[in-house]
Coordinates of C-alpha atoms in Angstrom, one line a residue:
Chain B
M1 CA 158.8 137.2 -53.9
D2 CA 158.6 138.4 -57.4
N3 CA 160.9 141.2 -56.5
E4 CA 163.4 138.7 -55.0
N5 CA 163.2 136.5 -58.1
F6 CA 163.8 139.5 -60.3
T7 CA 166.8 140.5 -58.1
Q8 CA 168.3 137.0 -58.3
Q9 CA 167.9 137.0 -62.1
N10 CA 169.2 140.6 -62.3
P11 CA 171.8 141.1 -59.7
D12 CA 172.8 144.4 -61.2
S13 CA 169.4 145.8 -60.4
E14 CA 170.6 146.3 -56.8
L15 CA 173.9 147.9 -57.9
N16 CA 171.8 150.2 -60.1
S17 CA 169.3 151.1 -57.4
L18 CA 171.0 154.4 -56.8
D19 CA 170.4 155.5 -60.4
G20 CA 168.4 158.7 -60.6
I21 CA 169.0 159.4 -56.9
A22 CA 168.3 162.9 -55.8
R23 CA 170.5 164.8 -53.4
A24 CA 169.6 164.5 -49.7
E25 CA 169.0 168.0 -48.3
M26 CA 170.4 169.5 -45.2
P27 CA 167.7 170.0 -42.5
P28 CA 166.6 173.7 -42.1
F29 CA 168.4 176.2 -39.9
F30 CA 171.7 174.4 -40.2
Y31 CA 173.6 177.7 -40.4
T32 CA 172.1 178.8 -37.0
R33 CA 173.2 175.6 -35.4
L34 CA 176.6 175.9 -37.0
Q35 CA 177.1 179.4 -35.7
A36 CA 176.0 178.3 -32.2
R37 CA 178.6 175.6 -32.2
M38 CA 181.3 177.9 -33.5
E39 CA 180.5 180.4 -30.7
M40 CA 180.7 177.6 -28.1
N41 CA 184.1 176.6 -29.5
N42 CA 185.3 180.3 -29.5
P43 CA 183.6 182.3 -26.8
V44 CA 183.7 186.1 -27.3
A45 CA 186.2 187.7 -24.8
V46 CA 184.4 189.6 -22.1
D47 CA 185.5 193.2 -21.5
F48 CA 186.8 193.4 -18.0
R49 CA 187.8 197.1 -18.2
I50 CA 186.7 199.2 -15.2
F51 CA 186.0 202.9 -16.1
G52 CA 187.7 202.3 -19.4
I53 CA 191.0 201.3 -17.8
R54 CA 192.6 198.0 -18.8
P55 CA 192.6 195.3 -16.1
A56 CA 196.4 195.2 -16.1
F57 CA 196.6 198.8 -15.1
T58 CA 193.9 198.4 -12.5
M59 CA 195.7 195.5 -10.9
A60 CA 199.0 197.4 -10.9
A61 CA 197.4 200.3 -9.1
L62 CA 195.7 198.1 -6.5
C63 CA 199.1 196.3 -5.8
M64 CA 200.8 199.6 -5.4
L65 CA 198.1 200.7 -2.9
V66 CA 198.5 197.5 -0.9
I67 CA 202.3 197.9 -0.8
L68 CA 202.0 201.5 0.4
N69 CA 199.6 200.5 3.1
C70 CA 201.9 197.7 4.3
M71 CA 204.8 200.1 4.4
A72 CA 202.8 202.7 6.3
I73 CA 201.6 200.1 8.8
R74 CA 205.2 198.9 9.4
Y75 CA 206.5 202.4 9.7
F76 CA 203.9 203.5 12.2
S77 CA 204.1 200.4 14.4
T78 CA 207.9 200.7 14.9
E79 CA 208.0 204.5 15.5
K80 CA 209.6 205.8 18.7
P81 CA 207.6 208.4 20.8
T82 CA 208.7 211.9 20.1
V83 CA 209.7 214.3 22.9
T84 CA 208.6 217.9 22.7
A85 CA 211.1 220.8 23.2
A86 CA 209.4 221.9 26.5
E87 CA 209.5 218.4 27.9
S88 CA 213.2 218.0 27.0
G89 CA 214.0 221.4 28.7
I90 CA 212.2 220.4 32.0
S91 CA 214.0 217.0 32.1
Q92 CA 217.4 218.7 31.7
F93 CA 216.7 221.2 34.5
A94 CA 215.5 218.4 36.8
S95 CA 218.6 216.3 36.2
E96 CA 221.0 219.3 36.7
Y97 CA 219.5 220.0 40.2
N98 CA 219.0 216.4 41.2
L99 CA 215.3 216.9 41.3
T100 CA 214.4 213.4 40.0
G101 CA 212.3 211.2 42.3
T102 CA 215.0 208.6 43.2
A103 CA 217.7 211.2 43.9
A104 CA 215.5 212.8 46.7
Y105 CA 214.9 209.4 48.4
S106 CA 218.6 208.5 48.4
Y107 CA 219.6 211.8 50.1
A108 CA 216.9 211.4 52.9
D109 CA 218.1 207.8 53.7
K110 CA 221.7 208.9 54.1
T111 CA 220.9 211.8 56.7
D112 CA 218.6 209.6 58.8
L113 CA 221.3 207.0 59.3
Q114 CA 223.9 209.5 60.6
Chain F
M1 CA 179.6 185.9 -56.1
N2 CA 181.8 183.6 -58.1
D3 CA 184.2 181.1 -56.4
Q4 CA 187.3 183.3 -56.7
T5 CA 185.6 186.4 -55.2
L6 CA 184.1 184.2 -52.5
I7 CA 187.5 182.7 -51.6
V8 CA 189.0 186.2 -51.3
S9 CA 186.2 187.4 -49.1
L10 CA 186.5 184.2 -46.9
Q11 CA 190.2 184.8 -46.5
K12 CA 189.5 188.3 -45.4
G13 CA 187.2 186.8 -42.7
E14 CA 184.0 188.4 -43.9
P15 CA 181.0 186.7 -42.1
A16 CA 178.7 187.3 -45.0
A17 CA 181.0 185.3 -47.3
F18 CA 181.0 182.4 -44.9
K19 CA 177.2 182.4 -44.8
Q20 CA 177.1 182.3 -48.5
L21 CA 179.6 179.4 -48.6
V22 CA 177.4 177.4 -46.3
D23 CA 174.2 178.3 -48.2
N24 CA 175.8 177.3 -51.5
W25 CA 177.4 174.0 -50.5
Q26 CA 175.5 172.6 -47.4
H27 CA 173.3 170.2 -49.4
M28 CA 176.3 168.9 -51.4
V29 CA 178.3 168.3 -48.2
F30 CA 175.3 166.8 -46.4
N31 CA 174.5 164.4 -49.3
T32 CA 178.2 163.2 -49.5
V33 CA 178.5 162.7 -45.8
V34 CA 175.1 161.1 -45.2
S35 CA 175.8 158.6 -48.0
I36 CA 179.0 157.5 -46.1
V37 CA 177.9 157.6 -42.4
Q38 CA 174.3 156.6 -43.1
D39 CA 172.9 158.4 -40.1
Y40 CA 171.2 161.8 -40.3
Q41 CA 172.2 163.1 -36.9
E42 CA 175.8 162.0 -37.3
A43 CA 175.8 163.4 -40.8
E44 CA 174.8 166.9 -39.5
D45 CA 177.4 166.8 -36.8
V46 CA 180.1 165.9 -39.4
C47 CA 178.9 168.6 -41.7
Q48 CA 179.3 171.2 -38.9
E49 CA 182.9 169.9 -38.5
V50 CA 183.4 170.2 -42.2
F51 CA 182.4 173.9 -42.3
I52 CA 184.4 174.7 -39.1
Q53 CA 187.4 173.1 -40.7
V54 CA 186.8 175.2 -43.9
H55 CA 186.5 178.3 -41.7
Q56 CA 189.8 177.6 -40.0
S57 CA 191.8 176.5 -43.0
I58 CA 190.6 178.9 -45.7
K59 CA 193.6 181.1 -45.3
N60 CA 195.8 178.2 -46.3
F61 CA 193.8 177.4 -49.4
R62 CA 196.1 178.0 -52.3
G63 CA 193.5 177.8 -55.1
D64 CA 195.4 174.9 -56.9
A65 CA 192.1 173.0 -56.9
R66 CA 188.5 174.1 -57.3
L67 CA 186.6 175.1 -54.2
S68 CA 184.2 172.2 -54.7
T69 CA 187.1 169.7 -55.0
W70 CA 188.5 171.0 -51.7
L71 CA 185.1 170.8 -50.0
Y72 CA 184.5 167.3 -51.2
R73 CA 188.0 166.2 -49.8
I74 CA 187.3 167.7 -46.4
A75 CA 183.8 166.1 -46.3
V76 CA 185.1 162.7 -47.3
T77 CA 187.9 162.9 -44.8
K78 CA 185.6 163.9 -41.9
A79 CA 183.1 161.2 -42.8
L80 CA 185.7 158.5 -42.9
D81 CA 187.1 159.7 -39.5
C82 CA 183.5 159.3 -38.1
E83 CA 183.2 155.8 -39.6
R84 CA 186.6 154.8 -38.1
K85 CA 185.6 156.0 -34.7
K86 CA 182.3 154.0 -35.0
K87 CA 184.1 150.8 -36.0
S88 CA 186.6 151.2 -33.2
K89 CA 183.7 151.7 -30.6
K90 CA 182.0 148.7 -32.0
R91 CA 185.1 146.5 -31.7
V92 CA 185.6 147.6 -28.1
A93 CA 181.9 146.8 -27.3
N94 CA 182.1 143.4 -29.0
L95 CA 185.3 142.6 -27.1
K96 CA 183.7 143.6 -23.8
S97 CA 180.6 141.4 -24.6
W98 CA 182.9 138.5 -25.4
I99 CA 184.6 138.7 -22.0
G100 CA 181.2 139.3 -20.3
L101 CA 181.6 143.0 -19.5
G102 CA 178.8 144.4 -21.6
E103 CA 176.2 143.9 -24.3
K104 CA 177.1 143.5 -27.9
E105 CA 176.2 146.6 -30.0
P106 CA 173.1 146.0 -32.0
E107 CA 173.3 146.2 -35.8
P108 CA 172.2 149.6 -37.0
A109 CA 168.9 149.8 -38.7
N110 CA 168.8 149.9 -42.5
F111 CA 169.6 153.3 -44.0
Y112 CA 167.0 154.7 -46.4
H113 CA 168.4 157.6 -48.4
P114 CA 165.7 160.1 -49.0
G115 CA 166.6 160.7 -52.6
V116 CA 166.2 157.1 -53.8
Q117 CA 163.2 156.4 -56.0
L118 CA 160.4 154.6 -54.1
E119 CA 160.5 151.4 -56.1
N120 CA 164.3 151.1 -55.3
K121 CA 164.1 151.8 -51.6
E122 CA 164.7 148.3 -50.2
K123 CA 167.3 147.4 -52.8
A124 CA 169.1 150.7 -52.1
A125 CA 169.0 150.0 -48.4
R126 CA 170.7 146.6 -49.0
L127 CA 173.2 148.3 -51.3
F128 CA 174.1 150.9 -48.6
R129 CA 174.6 148.1 -46.1
A130 CA 177.0 146.4 -48.5
M131 CA 178.8 149.6 -49.1
Q132 CA 179.7 149.8 -45.4
L133 CA 181.8 146.6 -45.9
L134 CA 183.9 148.0 -48.8
P135 CA 187.5 149.1 -48.4
E136 CA 187.6 152.9 -47.9
N137 CA 188.9 153.9 -51.3
Q138 CA 186.4 151.7 -53.2
R139 CA 183.6 153.0 -50.9
I140 CA 184.5 156.7 -51.6
A141 CA 184.8 156.2 -55.3
F142 CA 181.4 154.4 -55.5
T143 CA 179.7 156.9 -53.2
L144 CA 180.9 159.9 -55.1
I145 CA 180.0 158.5 -58.5
K146 CA 176.7 156.8 -57.6
A147 CA 175.3 159.0 -54.8
E148 CA 176.7 162.3 -55.8
G149 CA 176.6 161.7 -59.6
L150 CA 180.2 162.9 -60.2
S151 CA 182.2 162.1 -63.2
Y152 CA 185.4 159.9 -63.1
E153 CA 187.5 163.0 -63.8
E154 CA 185.9 164.9 -60.9
V155 CA 186.4 161.9 -58.5
S156 CA 190.1 161.5 -59.7
A157 CA 190.7 165.2 -58.7
I158 CA 189.1 164.7 -55.3
M159 CA 190.9 161.5 -54.5
N160 CA 194.1 162.6 -56.2
L161 CA 194.3 159.5 -58.3
S162 CA 194.3 158.9 -62.0
V163 CA 191.1 158.3 -63.9
K164 CA 192.4 154.7 -64.6
A165 CA 192.8 154.2 -60.9
I166 CA 189.2 155.4 -60.3
E167 CA 187.9 153.0 -63.0
S168 CA 189.8 150.2 -61.3
L169 CA 188.4 151.1 -57.9
M170 CA 184.8 151.1 -59.3
H171 CA 185.3 147.8 -61.0
R172 CA 186.5 146.2 -57.8
A173 CA 183.8 147.9 -55.7
K174 CA 181.1 146.5 -58.0
E175 CA 182.6 143.0 -57.7
N176 CA 182.8 143.2 -54.0
L177 CA 179.3 144.6 -53.7
Q178 CA 177.8 141.8 -55.8
K179 CA 179.4 139.2 -53.6
K180 CA 178.1 140.9 -50.5
L181 CA 174.6 141.3 -51.9
K182 CA 174.6 137.6 -52.9
E183 CA 175.5 136.7 -49.3
F184 CA 172.7 138.9 -47.9
R185 CA 170.2 137.2 -50.3
S186 CA 171.2 133.7 -49.2
H187 CA 170.7 134.5 -45.5

């Protein structure tokens, strides 16, 4: 009550209550917390290199491998069967002397009918 | 390391220089900010933003002002940003409570500055409450002079105003504070 009376009689006493104020001090370990926040804002880039090769080069090599594999699969799936020299020679001999299967049957049918 | 050497080292990005900057100025920044935002946890968050801003902007620092002046400017700007956000949040909460969508935000507890002398604690708490109601420029001038103990010349450099303008701001701040304190006493 005395304090309030004093304040009412001396309104400047409140205005002057900050006289002689000491500086408020930052709580301890502020720098540690600041660093943690800065690292959270700017995370350090992780090194994605494999065997020392940059990821871009690794990806390019993998893409090349996939493309080559696709090309090989497509090539081998549409390939015509190859005929050996011996097989082509036999086929030619057989066709010259009418020795193919159907040719023999057609000759036999004609003689029976006569 | 003097300010000039420190600035050069900071601009080179030397981590040791940044640590020294923080060690040298953290208490000054904290005292300025806590006197404005009047909350310890918020003040520390704002101080982190201040030093992050310094770290990002030091390359643009031209040296046309003292390092301390520049730091005070950033600290005051960040503290005022925090205050504006709080006021905006309070307005939204009050509007919601008015239309029945929520509770009104409770008045914050009195702020007791740790550096105030014991016999002045209660009076200083009422004064800090009244300071929250001042216009921004008056509040900054009063805070820097009374809570930081700066001279009118130093405050005029920080606020980029003439000394006369600072004197006028202080005069009006004191008038407004006396009115507010009288209202508090009458309630």
